[in-house]
Amino acid sequence: MGKMQPLIWLLAICLIACNSPEKGTEGQEILTDDKQEETTYNPDPAHYARVSLDYWGHYKGTIPCADCEGIKIAITLSKGDLFEIERQYLGKSETIFSERGSFEWDDTGNIIILKGIDPPNKYFVSENRLFHLDEEGRKIRGALEEKYILNKTD
């Protein structure tokens, strides 16, 4: 047994090490298949949408609606952090609701917040796209995920 004891200890250490979560380069836990994927992305400040994308322009799309056929949205982002938004509730009314105001960037430099608009009023800015975010400012996931994208039209 005396000669087997170091081998048993080595085997125990290896088993414990194999069951420990791995750490990423930033010290973040890399999630395995048995855990829900939740990652934090910390991009280089030079690559924030606010400074690296030509985001001004017109965006259009139709997002899902709980009590109508969809909400047709058109957003214009202008220099000086100004916006105009038009919304039409399809199958419910022909009325187009239009509002203007200013927007601000969140701390990440990737999300705009339309000031003076009731939540959900946040959009993730991407190359030629705006992602309509939920009331907590998170991307909408699942089968309808692609329906929450507004595409740049010019």
Short mmCIF file of N, CA and C in Angstrom, two decimals:
data_model
loop_
_atom_site.label_atom_id
_atom_site.label_comp_id
_atom_site.label_asym_id
_atom_site.label_seq_id
_atom_site.Cartn_x
_atom_site.Cartn_y
_atom_site.Cartn_z
N MET A 1 0.82 -1.19 0.00
CA MET A 1 0.00 0.00 0.00
C MET A 1 0.86 1.24 0.00
N GLY A 2 2.04 1.20 0.61
CA GLY A 2 2.92 2.36 0.70
C GLY A 2 3.35 2.86 -0.66
N LYS A 3 3.59 1.95 -1.61
CA LYS A 3 4.00 2.36 -2.96
C LYS A 3 2.81 2.88 -3.77
N MET A 4 1.60 2.48 -3.43
CA MET A 4 0.40 2.89 -4.16
C MET A 4 -0.13 4.25 -3.70
N GLN A 5 0.23 4.66 -2.49
CA GLN A 5 -0.32 5.90 -1.93
C GLN A 5 -0.01 7.13 -2.78
N PRO A 6 1.23 7.36 -3.25
CA PRO A 6 1.48 8.54 -4.12
C PRO A 6 0.67 8.49 -5.41
N LEU A 7 0.49 7.28 -5.95
CA LEU A 7 -0.28 7.13 -7.19
C LEU A 7 -1.75 7.48 -6.95
N ILE A 8 -2.30 7.07 -5.81
CA ILE A 8 -3.68 7.39 -5.47
C ILE A 8 -3.86 8.89 -5.30
N TRP A 9 -2.91 9.54 -4.63
CA TRP A 9 -2.98 11.00 -4.45
C TRP A 9 -2.92 11.73 -5.80
N LEU A 10 -2.04 11.28 -6.67
CA LEU A 10 -1.91 11.89 -8.00
C LEU A 10 -3.21 11.74 -8.80
N LEU A 11 -3.81 10.55 -8.73
CA LEU A 11 -5.07 10.31 -9.42
C LEU A 11 -6.18 11.20 -8.86
N ALA A 12 -6.25 11.35 -7.55
CA ALA A 12 -7.26 12.20 -6.91
C ALA A 12 -7.10 13.66 -7.33
N ILE A 13 -5.87 14.15 -7.37
CA ILE A 13 -5.61 15.53 -7.79
C ILE A 13 -6.03 15.75 -9.24
N CYS A 14 -5.73 14.78 -10.10
CA CYS A 14 -6.12 14.89 -11.51
C CYS A 14 -7.64 14.94 -11.66
N LEU A 15 -8.35 14.10 -10.92
CA LEU A 15 -9.81 14.10 -10.99
C LEU A 15 -10.40 15.42 -10.52
N ILE A 16 -9.86 15.97 -9.45
CA ILE A 16 -10.34 17.25 -8.94
C ILE A 16 -10.07 18.36 -9.94
N ALA A 17 -8.89 18.36 -10.53
CA ALA A 17 -8.53 19.39 -11.51
C ALA A 17 -9.42 19.32 -12.75
N CYS A 18 -9.77 18.10 -13.17
CA CYS A 18 -10.62 17.95 -14.36
C CYS A 18 -12.04 18.43 -14.12
N ASN A 19 -12.52 18.42 -12.90
CA ASN A 19 -13.88 18.85 -12.60
C ASN A 19 -13.99 20.32 -12.26
N SER A 20 -12.88 21.02 -12.14
CA SER A 20 -12.91 22.45 -11.84
C SER A 20 -13.23 23.23 -13.11
N PRO A 21 -14.00 24.33 -13.00
CA PRO A 21 -14.28 25.15 -14.19
C PRO A 21 -13.01 25.78 -14.72
N GLU A 22 -12.93 25.85 -16.05
CA GLU A 22 -11.78 26.49 -16.67
C GLU A 22 -11.91 28.00 -16.53
N LYS A 23 -10.81 28.69 -16.62
CA LYS A 23 -10.83 30.14 -16.58
C LYS A 23 -10.38 30.66 -17.94
N GLY A 24 -11.07 31.72 -18.42
CA GLY A 24 -10.70 32.35 -19.68
C GLY A 24 -9.54 33.30 -19.47
N THR A 25 -9.18 33.99 -20.53
CA THR A 25 -8.03 34.89 -20.46
C THR A 25 -8.27 36.07 -19.56
N GLU A 26 -9.53 36.47 -19.38
CA GLU A 26 -9.85 37.60 -18.53
C GLU A 26 -10.24 37.15 -17.13
N GLY A 27 -10.03 35.87 -16.83
CA GLY A 27 -10.41 35.36 -15.52
C GLY A 27 -11.89 35.02 -15.46
N GLN A 28 -12.56 35.01 -16.60
CA GLN A 28 -13.97 34.67 -16.63
C GLN A 28 -14.12 33.17 -16.77
N GLU A 29 -15.15 32.64 -16.17
CA GLU A 29 -15.40 31.22 -16.23
C GLU A 29 -15.89 30.86 -17.62
N ILE A 30 -15.32 29.80 -18.19
CA ILE A 30 -15.80 29.28 -19.47
C ILE A 30 -16.87 28.27 -19.13
N LEU A 31 -18.06 28.46 -19.63
CA LEU A 31 -19.18 27.64 -19.25
C LEU A 31 -19.22 26.36 -20.06
N THR A 32 -19.53 25.27 -19.41
CA THR A 32 -19.63 23.98 -20.07
C THR A 32 -21.07 23.74 -20.49
N ASP A 33 -21.32 22.62 -21.17
CA ASP A 33 -22.64 22.32 -21.71
C ASP A 33 -23.73 22.25 -20.65
N ASP A 34 -23.37 21.90 -19.41
CA ASP A 34 -24.39 21.76 -18.39
C ASP A 34 -24.76 23.08 -17.73
N LYS A 35 -24.17 24.19 -18.17
CA LYS A 35 -24.50 25.51 -17.64
C LYS A 35 -25.04 26.38 -18.75
N GLN A 36 -25.94 27.29 -18.41
CA GLN A 36 -26.48 28.21 -19.41
C GLN A 36 -25.38 29.17 -19.84
N GLU A 37 -25.29 29.40 -21.14
CA GLU A 37 -24.24 30.27 -21.66
C GLU A 37 -24.55 31.73 -21.36
N GLU A 38 -23.67 32.38 -20.66
CA GLU A 38 -23.80 33.80 -20.31
C GLU A 38 -22.39 34.35 -20.35
N THR A 39 -22.09 35.16 -21.35
CA THR A 39 -20.74 35.69 -21.48
C THR A 39 -20.76 37.20 -21.39
N THR A 40 -19.64 37.73 -20.97
CA THR A 40 -19.46 39.16 -20.92
C THR A 40 -18.40 39.52 -21.94
N TYR A 41 -18.71 40.49 -22.77
CA TYR A 41 -17.78 40.89 -23.81
C TYR A 41 -17.27 42.28 -23.48
N ASN A 42 -15.96 42.41 -23.39
CA ASN A 42 -15.35 43.70 -23.09
C ASN A 42 -14.46 44.10 -24.27
N PRO A 43 -15.04 44.72 -25.29
CA PRO A 43 -14.26 45.05 -26.48
C PRO A 43 -13.28 46.19 -26.24
N ASP A 44 -12.36 46.31 -27.16
CA ASP A 44 -11.40 47.41 -27.16
C ASP A 44 -12.18 48.72 -27.34
N PRO A 45 -11.93 49.74 -26.52
CA PRO A 45 -12.67 51.00 -26.64
C PRO A 45 -12.64 51.61 -28.04
N ALA A 46 -11.61 51.35 -28.81
CA ALA A 46 -11.53 51.90 -30.16
C ALA A 46 -12.54 51.25 -31.09
N HIS A 47 -13.14 50.15 -30.67
CA HIS A 47 -14.08 49.43 -31.52
C HIS A 47 -15.52 49.55 -31.05
N TYR A 48 -15.82 50.46 -30.16
CA TYR A 48 -17.20 50.69 -29.76
C TYR A 48 -17.96 51.23 -30.95
N ALA A 49 -19.24 50.90 -31.03
CA ALA A 49 -20.09 51.37 -32.12
C ALA A 49 -20.08 52.89 -32.20
N ARG A 50 -20.06 53.53 -31.05
CA ARG A 50 -20.13 54.99 -31.00
C ARG A 50 -18.99 55.65 -31.77
N VAL A 51 -17.81 55.07 -31.73
CA VAL A 51 -16.65 55.70 -32.37
C VAL A 51 -16.22 55.01 -33.66
N SER A 52 -16.65 53.78 -33.89
CA SER A 52 -16.12 53.06 -35.05
C SER A 52 -17.13 52.82 -36.17
N LEU A 53 -18.41 53.09 -35.93
CA LEU A 53 -19.41 52.83 -36.96
C LEU A 53 -20.03 54.12 -37.47
N ASP A 54 -20.42 54.09 -38.73
CA ASP A 54 -21.19 55.19 -39.32
C ASP A 54 -22.66 54.84 -39.10
N TYR A 55 -23.15 55.12 -37.91
CA TYR A 55 -24.49 54.68 -37.50
C TYR A 55 -25.60 55.64 -37.88
N TRP A 56 -25.29 56.87 -38.29
CA TRP A 56 -26.34 57.83 -38.65
C TRP A 56 -27.08 57.31 -39.87
N GLY A 57 -28.38 57.54 -39.90
CA GLY A 57 -29.17 57.13 -41.05
C GLY A 57 -30.53 56.61 -40.65
N HIS A 58 -31.17 55.93 -41.62
CA HIS A 58 -32.54 55.45 -41.46
C HIS A 58 -32.53 53.93 -41.26
N TYR A 59 -33.32 53.47 -40.31
CA TYR A 59 -33.45 52.04 -40.01
C TYR A 59 -34.93 51.69 -40.01
N LYS A 60 -35.25 50.50 -40.55
CA LYS A 60 -36.64 50.07 -40.60
C LYS A 60 -36.75 48.59 -40.27
N GLY A 61 -37.91 48.24 -39.72
CA GLY A 61 -38.20 46.84 -39.43
C GLY A 61 -39.57 46.72 -38.80
N THR A 62 -40.02 45.49 -38.68
CA THR A 62 -41.29 45.21 -38.01
C THR A 62 -41.02 44.21 -36.91
N ILE A 63 -41.31 44.60 -35.68
CA ILE A 63 -41.05 43.73 -34.54
C ILE A 63 -42.37 43.10 -34.07
N PRO A 64 -42.29 41.96 -33.38
CA PRO A 64 -43.50 41.30 -32.89
C PRO A 64 -44.30 42.17 -31.92
N CYS A 65 -45.59 41.91 -31.87
CA CYS A 65 -46.51 42.66 -31.01
C CYS A 65 -47.47 41.66 -30.36
N ALA A 66 -47.72 41.82 -29.07
CA ALA A 66 -48.59 40.89 -28.33
C ALA A 66 -50.05 40.99 -28.77
N ASP A 67 -50.52 42.18 -29.12
CA ASP A 67 -51.94 42.33 -29.43
C ASP A 67 -52.20 42.95 -30.81
N CYS A 68 -51.23 42.82 -31.72
CA CYS A 68 -51.43 43.29 -33.09
C CYS A 68 -50.56 42.42 -34.01
N GLU A 69 -50.61 42.70 -35.31
CA GLU A 69 -49.86 41.90 -36.28
C GLU A 69 -48.36 42.19 -36.25
N GLY A 70 -47.97 43.29 -35.68
CA GLY A 70 -46.57 43.69 -35.60
C GLY A 70 -46.47 45.19 -35.45
N ILE A 71 -45.32 45.65 -34.99
CA ILE A 71 -45.09 47.09 -34.86
C ILE A 71 -44.06 47.48 -35.92
N LYS A 72 -44.52 48.24 -36.89
CA LYS A 72 -43.63 48.73 -37.94
C LYS A 72 -42.89 49.94 -37.37
N ILE A 73 -41.56 49.86 -37.36
CA ILE A 73 -40.74 50.92 -36.76
C ILE A 73 -39.79 51.49 -37.80
N ALA A 74 -39.69 52.80 -37.82
CA ALA A 74 -38.68 53.51 -38.62
C ALA A 74 -37.97 54.48 -37.68
N ILE A 75 -36.66 54.36 -37.62
CA ILE A 75 -35.85 55.24 -36.76
C ILE A 75 -34.83 55.94 -37.63
N THR A 76 -34.70 57.24 -37.43
CA THR A 76 -33.65 58.02 -38.07
C THR A 76 -32.73 58.54 -36.97
N LEU A 77 -31.44 58.23 -37.11
CA LEU A 77 -30.43 58.73 -36.18
C LEU A 77 -29.64 59.81 -36.90
N SER A 78 -29.53 60.97 -36.28
CA SER A 78 -28.84 62.11 -36.89
C SER A 78 -27.67 62.54 -36.03
N LYS A 79 -26.74 63.27 -36.67
CA LYS A 79 -25.61 63.82 -35.92
C LYS A 79 -26.13 64.73 -34.83
N GLY A 80 -25.38 64.83 -33.76
CA GLY A 80 -25.82 65.60 -32.61
C GLY A 80 -26.64 64.74 -31.65
N ASP A 81 -26.60 63.42 -31.88
CA ASP A 81 -27.33 62.45 -31.04
C ASP A 81 -28.82 62.74 -31.00
N LEU A 82 -29.40 62.94 -32.19
CA LEU A 82 -30.83 63.19 -32.33
C LEU A 82 -31.49 62.00 -33.01
N PHE A 83 -32.77 61.77 -32.70
CA PHE A 83 -33.50 60.68 -33.33
C PHE A 83 -34.91 61.12 -33.68
N GLU A 84 -35.49 60.39 -34.61
CA GLU A 84 -36.92 60.46 -34.90
C GLU A 84 -37.38 59.02 -35.03
N ILE A 85 -38.46 58.69 -34.35
CA ILE A 85 -39.01 57.33 -34.42
C ILE A 85 -40.46 57.40 -34.84
N GLU A 86 -40.83 56.51 -35.76
CA GLU A 86 -42.21 56.38 -36.19
C GLU A 86 -42.63 54.94 -35.94
N ARG A 87 -43.80 54.77 -35.31
CA ARG A 87 -44.31 53.43 -35.01
C ARG A 87 -45.75 53.31 -35.50
N GLN A 88 -46.03 52.18 -36.12
CA GLN A 88 -47.39 51.90 -36.57
C GLN A 88 -47.75 50.49 -36.09
N TYR A 89 -48.90 50.37 -35.42
CA TYR A 89 -49.36 49.09 -34.88
C TYR A 89 -50.22 48.42 -35.95
N LEU A 90 -49.63 47.49 -36.68
CA LEU A 90 -50.27 46.87 -37.84
C LEU A 90 -51.49 46.04 -37.43
N GLY A 91 -52.55 46.15 -38.22
CA GLY A 91 -53.77 45.41 -37.96
C GLY A 91 -54.61 46.01 -36.85
N LYS A 92 -54.16 47.12 -36.31
CA LYS A 92 -54.87 47.75 -35.20
C LYS A 92 -55.29 49.17 -35.56
N SER A 93 -54.39 49.89 -36.24
CA SER A 93 -54.64 51.29 -36.54
C SER A 93 -53.77 51.71 -37.72
N GLU A 94 -54.26 52.65 -38.47
CA GLU A 94 -53.48 53.23 -39.57
C GLU A 94 -52.62 54.39 -39.07
N THR A 95 -52.82 54.78 -37.82
CA THR A 95 -52.12 55.92 -37.24
C THR A 95 -50.63 55.62 -37.11
N ILE A 96 -49.81 56.58 -37.50
CA ILE A 96 -48.36 56.49 -37.31
C ILE A 96 -47.99 57.43 -36.17
N PHE A 97 -47.43 56.85 -35.13
CA PHE A 97 -47.01 57.63 -33.96
C PHE A 97 -45.57 58.07 -34.18
N SER A 98 -45.34 59.37 -34.14
CA SER A 98 -44.02 59.92 -34.42
C SER A 98 -43.52 60.72 -33.22
N GLU A 99 -42.27 60.50 -32.87
CA GLU A 99 -41.65 61.24 -31.77
C GLU A 99 -40.22 61.60 -32.16
N ARG A 100 -39.76 62.71 -31.63
CA ARG A 100 -38.40 63.18 -31.86
C ARG A 100 -37.75 63.48 -30.53
N GLY A 101 -36.44 63.42 -30.53
CA GLY A 101 -35.72 63.75 -29.31
C GLY A 101 -34.24 63.48 -29.46
N SER A 102 -33.61 63.32 -28.33
CA SER A 102 -32.18 63.03 -28.34
C SER A 102 -31.96 61.64 -27.74
N PHE A 103 -30.82 61.07 -28.08
CA PHE A 103 -30.47 59.78 -27.50
C PHE A 103 -29.13 59.91 -26.81
N GLU A 104 -28.88 58.98 -25.91
CA GLU A 104 -27.59 58.93 -25.23
C GLU A 104 -27.03 57.53 -25.36
N TRP A 105 -25.73 57.44 -25.19
CA TRP A 105 -25.04 56.15 -25.25
C TRP A 105 -24.89 55.59 -23.84
N ASP A 106 -24.98 54.28 -23.72
CA ASP A 106 -24.71 53.68 -22.41
C ASP A 106 -23.20 53.63 -22.21
N ASP A 107 -22.76 53.12 -21.07
CA ASP A 107 -21.33 53.10 -20.73
C ASP A 107 -20.49 52.24 -21.66
N THR A 108 -21.10 51.25 -22.33
CA THR A 108 -20.33 50.39 -23.22
C THR A 108 -20.04 51.06 -24.55
N GLY A 109 -20.80 52.10 -24.90
CA GLY A 109 -20.62 52.76 -26.19
C GLY A 109 -21.22 51.98 -27.34
N ASN A 110 -22.05 50.97 -27.04
CA ASN A 110 -22.67 50.14 -28.07
C ASN A 110 -24.20 50.20 -28.07
N ILE A 111 -24.78 50.79 -27.05
CA ILE A 111 -26.24 50.83 -26.92
C ILE A 111 -26.70 52.28 -26.82
N ILE A 112 -27.73 52.60 -27.63
CA ILE A 112 -28.32 53.93 -27.53
C ILE A 112 -29.63 53.83 -26.75
N ILE A 113 -29.92 54.90 -26.03
CA ILE A 113 -31.14 54.99 -25.23
C ILE A 113 -31.91 56.21 -25.74
N LEU A 114 -33.11 55.97 -26.26
CA LEU A 114 -33.94 57.06 -26.77
C LEU A 114 -34.58 57.76 -25.59
N LYS A 115 -34.13 58.99 -25.34
CA LYS A 115 -34.61 59.74 -24.18
C LYS A 115 -36.04 60.24 -24.42
N GLY A 116 -36.86 60.16 -23.38
CA GLY A 116 -38.24 60.61 -23.47
C GLY A 116 -39.19 59.56 -24.02
N ILE A 117 -38.70 58.37 -24.32
CA ILE A 117 -39.52 57.28 -24.84
C ILE A 117 -39.64 56.23 -23.74
N ASP A 118 -40.85 55.72 -23.52
CA ASP A 118 -41.04 54.67 -22.52
C ASP A 118 -40.32 53.39 -22.94
N PRO A 119 -39.78 52.64 -21.97
CA PRO A 119 -39.12 51.36 -22.29
C PRO A 119 -40.12 50.40 -22.94
N PRO A 120 -39.64 49.55 -23.82
CA PRO A 120 -38.24 49.38 -24.21
C PRO A 120 -37.80 50.46 -25.19
N ASN A 121 -36.74 51.16 -24.84
CA ASN A 121 -36.24 52.29 -25.62
C ASN A 121 -34.74 52.20 -25.88
N LYS A 122 -34.20 50.97 -25.84
CA LYS A 122 -32.77 50.78 -26.04
C LYS A 122 -32.52 49.94 -27.29
N TYR A 123 -31.45 50.31 -28.00
CA TYR A 123 -31.07 49.60 -29.22
C TYR A 123 -29.57 49.36 -29.21
N PHE A 124 -29.19 48.12 -29.52
CA PHE A 124 -27.78 47.78 -29.68
C PHE A 124 -27.40 48.17 -31.10
N VAL A 125 -26.34 48.97 -31.25
CA VAL A 125 -25.93 49.47 -32.56
C VAL A 125 -24.87 48.54 -33.14
N SER A 126 -25.14 48.07 -34.35
CA SER A 126 -24.26 47.16 -35.06
C SER A 126 -24.05 47.71 -36.47
N GLU A 127 -23.20 47.07 -37.24
CA GLU A 127 -22.94 47.50 -38.61
C GLU A 127 -24.24 47.40 -39.42
N ASN A 128 -24.81 48.54 -39.81
CA ASN A 128 -26.03 48.64 -40.62
C ASN A 128 -27.27 48.02 -39.98
N ARG A 129 -27.26 47.88 -38.65
CA ARG A 129 -28.40 47.28 -37.95
C ARG A 129 -28.58 47.90 -36.57
N LEU A 130 -29.82 47.90 -36.13
CA LEU A 130 -30.15 48.21 -34.74
C LEU A 130 -30.90 47.01 -34.19
N PHE A 131 -30.48 46.53 -33.03
CA PHE A 131 -31.16 45.42 -32.37
C PHE A 131 -32.06 46.00 -31.28
N HIS A 132 -33.35 45.82 -31.42
CA HIS A 132 -34.32 46.28 -30.42
C HIS A 132 -34.12 45.43 -29.17
N LEU A 133 -33.85 46.06 -28.03
CA LEU A 133 -33.56 45.34 -26.79
C LEU A 133 -34.80 45.28 -25.90
N ASP A 134 -34.79 44.34 -24.96
CA ASP A 134 -35.93 44.22 -24.05
C ASP A 134 -35.90 45.34 -23.00
N GLU A 135 -36.83 45.32 -22.08
CA GLU A 135 -36.95 46.40 -21.10
C GLU A 135 -35.75 46.52 -20.17
N GLU A 136 -35.00 45.42 -20.00
CA GLU A 136 -33.79 45.46 -19.17
C GLU A 136 -32.54 45.79 -19.99
N GLY A 137 -32.71 46.00 -21.29
CA GLY A 137 -31.58 46.35 -22.15
C GLY A 137 -30.80 45.15 -22.64
N ARG A 138 -31.44 43.98 -22.69
CA ARG A 138 -30.77 42.76 -23.17
C ARG A 138 -31.30 42.39 -24.54
N LYS A 139 -30.45 41.73 -25.34
CA LYS A 139 -30.89 41.23 -26.63
C LYS A 139 -31.96 40.17 -26.42
N ILE A 140 -32.93 40.18 -27.29
CA ILE A 140 -34.00 39.20 -27.24
C ILE A 140 -33.50 37.94 -27.92
N ARG A 141 -33.63 36.81 -27.25
CA ARG A 141 -33.12 35.53 -27.74
C ARG A 141 -34.28 34.60 -28.08
N GLY A 142 -33.99 33.59 -28.82
CA GLY A 142 -34.98 32.56 -29.11
C GLY A 142 -35.42 32.58 -30.56
N ALA A 143 -36.55 31.93 -30.80
CA ALA A 143 -37.06 31.74 -32.16
C ALA A 143 -37.37 33.06 -32.86
N LEU A 144 -37.75 34.08 -32.12
CA LEU A 144 -38.12 35.37 -32.72
C LEU A 144 -36.97 36.37 -32.73
N GLU A 145 -35.79 35.95 -32.36
CA GLU A 145 -34.63 36.84 -32.24
C GLU A 145 -34.40 37.71 -33.48
N GLU A 146 -34.49 37.11 -34.65
CA GLU A 146 -34.23 37.84 -35.90
C GLU A 146 -35.31 38.89 -36.20
N LYS A 147 -36.46 38.76 -35.57
CA LYS A 147 -37.57 39.70 -35.81
C LYS A 147 -37.35 41.04 -35.10
N TYR A 148 -36.36 41.13 -34.23
CA TYR A 148 -36.11 42.35 -33.46
C TYR A 148 -34.95 43.17 -34.03
N ILE A 149 -34.68 42.99 -35.32
CA ILE A 149 -33.59 43.71 -35.97
C ILE A 149 -34.17 44.75 -36.93
N LEU A 150 -33.66 45.98 -36.82
CA LEU A 150 -34.01 47.03 -37.77
C LEU A 150 -32.81 47.20 -38.69
N ASN A 151 -33.04 47.17 -39.99
CA ASN A 151 -31.95 47.28 -40.96
C ASN A 151 -31.83 48.69 -41.51
N LYS A 152 -30.59 49.09 -41.74
CA LYS A 152 -30.32 50.41 -42.30
C LYS A 152 -30.78 50.43 -43.75
N THR A 153 -31.47 51.50 -44.14
CA THR A 153 -32.03 51.57 -45.49
C THR A 153 -31.27 52.50 -46.42
N ASP A 154 -30.31 53.24 -45.92
CA ASP A 154 -29.54 54.12 -46.82
C ASP A 154 -28.07 54.00 -46.57
#
